[in-house]
XYZ file of C-alpha atoms in Angstrom:
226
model
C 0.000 0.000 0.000
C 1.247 3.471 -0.640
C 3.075 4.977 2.317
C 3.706 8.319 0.979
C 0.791 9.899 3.012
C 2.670 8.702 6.097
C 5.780 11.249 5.482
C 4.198 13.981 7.466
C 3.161 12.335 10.131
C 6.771 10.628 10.346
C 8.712 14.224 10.063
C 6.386 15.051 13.890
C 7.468 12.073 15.874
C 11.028 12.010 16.857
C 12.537 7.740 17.696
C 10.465 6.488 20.476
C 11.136 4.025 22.930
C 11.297 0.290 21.667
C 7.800 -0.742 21.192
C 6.245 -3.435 23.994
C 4.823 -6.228 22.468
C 3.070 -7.058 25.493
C -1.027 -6.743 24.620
C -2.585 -3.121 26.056
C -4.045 -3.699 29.476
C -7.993 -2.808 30.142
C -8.803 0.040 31.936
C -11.941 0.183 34.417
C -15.204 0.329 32.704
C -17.694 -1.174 30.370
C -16.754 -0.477 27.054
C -14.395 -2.208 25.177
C -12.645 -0.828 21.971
C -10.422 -2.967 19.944
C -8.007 -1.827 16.811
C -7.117 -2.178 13.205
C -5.087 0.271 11.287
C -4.781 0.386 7.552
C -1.122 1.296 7.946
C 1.343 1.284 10.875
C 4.825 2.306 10.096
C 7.591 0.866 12.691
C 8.658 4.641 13.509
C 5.207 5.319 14.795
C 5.828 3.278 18.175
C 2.999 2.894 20.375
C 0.040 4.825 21.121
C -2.181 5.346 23.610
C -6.151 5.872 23.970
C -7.277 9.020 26.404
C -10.297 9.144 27.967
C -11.045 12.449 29.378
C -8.155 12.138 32.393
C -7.428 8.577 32.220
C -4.537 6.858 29.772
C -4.257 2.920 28.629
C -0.889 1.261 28.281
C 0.703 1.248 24.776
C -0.899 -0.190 22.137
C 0.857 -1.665 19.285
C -1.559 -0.959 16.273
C -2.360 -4.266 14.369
C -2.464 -4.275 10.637
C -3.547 -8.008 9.881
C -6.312 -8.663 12.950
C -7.857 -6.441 15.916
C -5.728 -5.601 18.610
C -6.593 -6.974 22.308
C -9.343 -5.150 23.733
C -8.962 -1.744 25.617
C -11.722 -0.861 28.225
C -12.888 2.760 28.752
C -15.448 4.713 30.968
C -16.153 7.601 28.612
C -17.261 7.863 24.863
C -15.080 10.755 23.518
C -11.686 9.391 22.540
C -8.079 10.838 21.780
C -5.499 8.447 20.716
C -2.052 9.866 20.483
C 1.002 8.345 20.746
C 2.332 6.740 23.818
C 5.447 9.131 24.760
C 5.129 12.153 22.955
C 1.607 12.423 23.199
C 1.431 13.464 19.396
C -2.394 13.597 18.673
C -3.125 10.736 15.934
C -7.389 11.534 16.178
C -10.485 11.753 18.063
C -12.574 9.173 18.668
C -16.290 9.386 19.561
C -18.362 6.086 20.352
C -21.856 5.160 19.354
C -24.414 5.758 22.312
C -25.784 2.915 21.621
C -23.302 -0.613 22.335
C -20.272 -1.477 24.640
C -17.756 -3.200 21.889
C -16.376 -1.824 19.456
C -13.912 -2.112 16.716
C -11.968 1.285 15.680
C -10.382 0.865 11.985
C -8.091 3.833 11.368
C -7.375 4.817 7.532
C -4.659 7.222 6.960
C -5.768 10.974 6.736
C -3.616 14.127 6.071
C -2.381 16.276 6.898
C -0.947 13.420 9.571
C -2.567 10.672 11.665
C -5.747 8.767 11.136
C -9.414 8.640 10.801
C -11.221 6.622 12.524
C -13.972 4.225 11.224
C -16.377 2.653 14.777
C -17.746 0.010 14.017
C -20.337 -1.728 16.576
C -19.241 -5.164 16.918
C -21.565 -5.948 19.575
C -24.633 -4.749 17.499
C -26.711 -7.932 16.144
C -26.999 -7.154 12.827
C -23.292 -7.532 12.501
C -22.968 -11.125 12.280
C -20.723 -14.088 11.374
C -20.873 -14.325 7.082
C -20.725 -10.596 7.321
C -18.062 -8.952 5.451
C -16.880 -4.747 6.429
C -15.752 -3.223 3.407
C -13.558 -0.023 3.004
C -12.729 1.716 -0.204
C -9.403 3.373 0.110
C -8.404 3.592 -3.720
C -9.758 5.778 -6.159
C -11.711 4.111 -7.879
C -15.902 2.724 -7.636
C -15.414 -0.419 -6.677
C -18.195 -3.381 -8.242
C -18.616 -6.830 -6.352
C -20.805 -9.916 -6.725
C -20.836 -11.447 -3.431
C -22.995 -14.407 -4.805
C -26.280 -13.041 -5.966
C -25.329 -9.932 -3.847
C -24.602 -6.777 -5.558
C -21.837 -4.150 -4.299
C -20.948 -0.721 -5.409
C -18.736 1.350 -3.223
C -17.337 4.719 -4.286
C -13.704 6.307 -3.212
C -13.455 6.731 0.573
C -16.783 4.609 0.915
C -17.156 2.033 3.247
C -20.394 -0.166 3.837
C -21.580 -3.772 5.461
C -22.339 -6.393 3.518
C -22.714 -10.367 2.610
C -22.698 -12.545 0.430
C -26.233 -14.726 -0.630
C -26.891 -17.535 -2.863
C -24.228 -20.361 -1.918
C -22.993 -23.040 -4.552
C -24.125 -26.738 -2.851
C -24.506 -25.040 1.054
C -20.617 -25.027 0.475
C -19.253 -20.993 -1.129
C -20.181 -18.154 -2.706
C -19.081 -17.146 -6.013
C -16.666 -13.558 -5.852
C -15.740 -11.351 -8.118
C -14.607 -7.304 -7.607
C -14.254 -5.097 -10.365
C -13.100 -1.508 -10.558
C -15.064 1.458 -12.455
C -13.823 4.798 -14.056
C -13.759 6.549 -17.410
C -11.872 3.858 -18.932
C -14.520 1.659 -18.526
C -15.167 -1.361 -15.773
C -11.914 -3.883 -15.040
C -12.185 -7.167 -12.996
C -9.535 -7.219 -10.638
C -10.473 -10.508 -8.812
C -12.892 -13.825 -9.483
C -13.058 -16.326 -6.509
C -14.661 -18.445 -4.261
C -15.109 -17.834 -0.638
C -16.104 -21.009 1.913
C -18.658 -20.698 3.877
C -17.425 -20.187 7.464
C -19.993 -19.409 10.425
C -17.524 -18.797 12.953
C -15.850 -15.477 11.317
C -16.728 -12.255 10.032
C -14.156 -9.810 7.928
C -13.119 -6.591 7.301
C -11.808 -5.977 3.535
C -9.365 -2.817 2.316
C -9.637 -1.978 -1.743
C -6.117 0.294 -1.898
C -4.248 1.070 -4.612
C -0.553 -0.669 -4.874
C 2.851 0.874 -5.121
C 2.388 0.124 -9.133
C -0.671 1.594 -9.242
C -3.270 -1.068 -8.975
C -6.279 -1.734 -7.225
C -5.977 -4.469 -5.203
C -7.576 -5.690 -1.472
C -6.490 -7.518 1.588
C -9.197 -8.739 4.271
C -8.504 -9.346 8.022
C -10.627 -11.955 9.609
C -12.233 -11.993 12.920
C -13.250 -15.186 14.509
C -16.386 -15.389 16.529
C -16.795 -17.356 19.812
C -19.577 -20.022 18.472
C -22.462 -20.000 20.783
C -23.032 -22.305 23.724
C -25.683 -25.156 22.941
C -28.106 -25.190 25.865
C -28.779 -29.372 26.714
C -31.877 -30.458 26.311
């Protein structure tokens, strides 16, 4: 993925401390917020979340699952990072839920936005599938017999319908601009009911569109005996 947006927020942090690759300890209170960041260079170092007057540990920002989760008492976020205290971005929680997932996509000038996502909420469900559209391009899918269209910066839940033999879904992505409509991808996905994903369209260092997901696997639920 392109790193060049990163430069400015690179040139503000001075070395930090060797990172801790010990997971981020919870905090007091009943809502949990776990990460995922689009891009994490090593100079970064850890962060840390702020609620109001209280600070968590570091947190090592995960690029390829969510990060442990953090607990806060408040709503309105800051992260920032862990010894400077740089501001990265603000944060500010659904009323509604007590888990959450925060995916942060690269924003300039320097640091991140953050996408909350409700992980909690019951409409979010194993089979379901986050997208985010950080290229720049409209970005067609055929989850199945499920249509998607997401345009630049877009991001939107979604699932694929109409499995082959109870068994996968047929995939395909495609991008869309003045040049016309270009399949960049034609798979099959297995039907899995014990994980739900979240899926980055980015453009490559040669200029492509291309996508990587990150899974997240679901506790099954408990079977009551008869």
């Amino acid at each position: 993925m392109n790193s060049r947006i990163f430069c400015l927020l690179l040139g503000l942090l001075s070395p930090l401390a060797a990172q801790n690759d010990e997971p981020a300890k919870k905090s007091g209170g009943g809502v949990q917020v776990r990460f995922l960041a689009e891009e994490a260079p090593d100079q970064l170092g850890q962060v840390a979340l702020f609620s109001g007057k209280e600070k968590s540990e570091g947190i090592t920002l995960p690029t390829n699952q969510l990060s442990p989760p953090v607990s806060v008492s408040g709503r309105a976020l800051a992260l920032k990072t862990l010894e400077k205290e740089i501001p990265l971005c603000s944060i500010t929680l659904p009323e509604n839920g007590s888990a959450f997932a925060v995916i942060l996509v690269v924003a300039k000038p320097a640091g991140f936005r953050p996408i909350v996502v409700r992980t909690d909420d019951p409409n979010f469900k194993a089979g379901d599938v986050y997208f985010i559209n950080r290229s720049e391009k409209t970005i067609l899918g055929k989850l199945g017999t499920t249509p998607l269209s997401l345009k630049p910066g877009e991001s939107a839940k979604n699932r694929p319908s109409g499995a082959v033999d109870n068994t996968y879904y047929d995939i395909a992505f495609a991008t869309r601009d003045d040049a016309g409509d270009k399949v960049i991808s034609s798979t099959r996905w297995p039907i899995d009911e014990n994980l739900r994903s979240y899926l980055f369209f980015f453009t490559n260092s040669e200029g492509r569109t291309t996508f990587r997901a990150v899974d997240e696997y679901l506790t099954p639920a408990v079977v009551g005996k008869p």
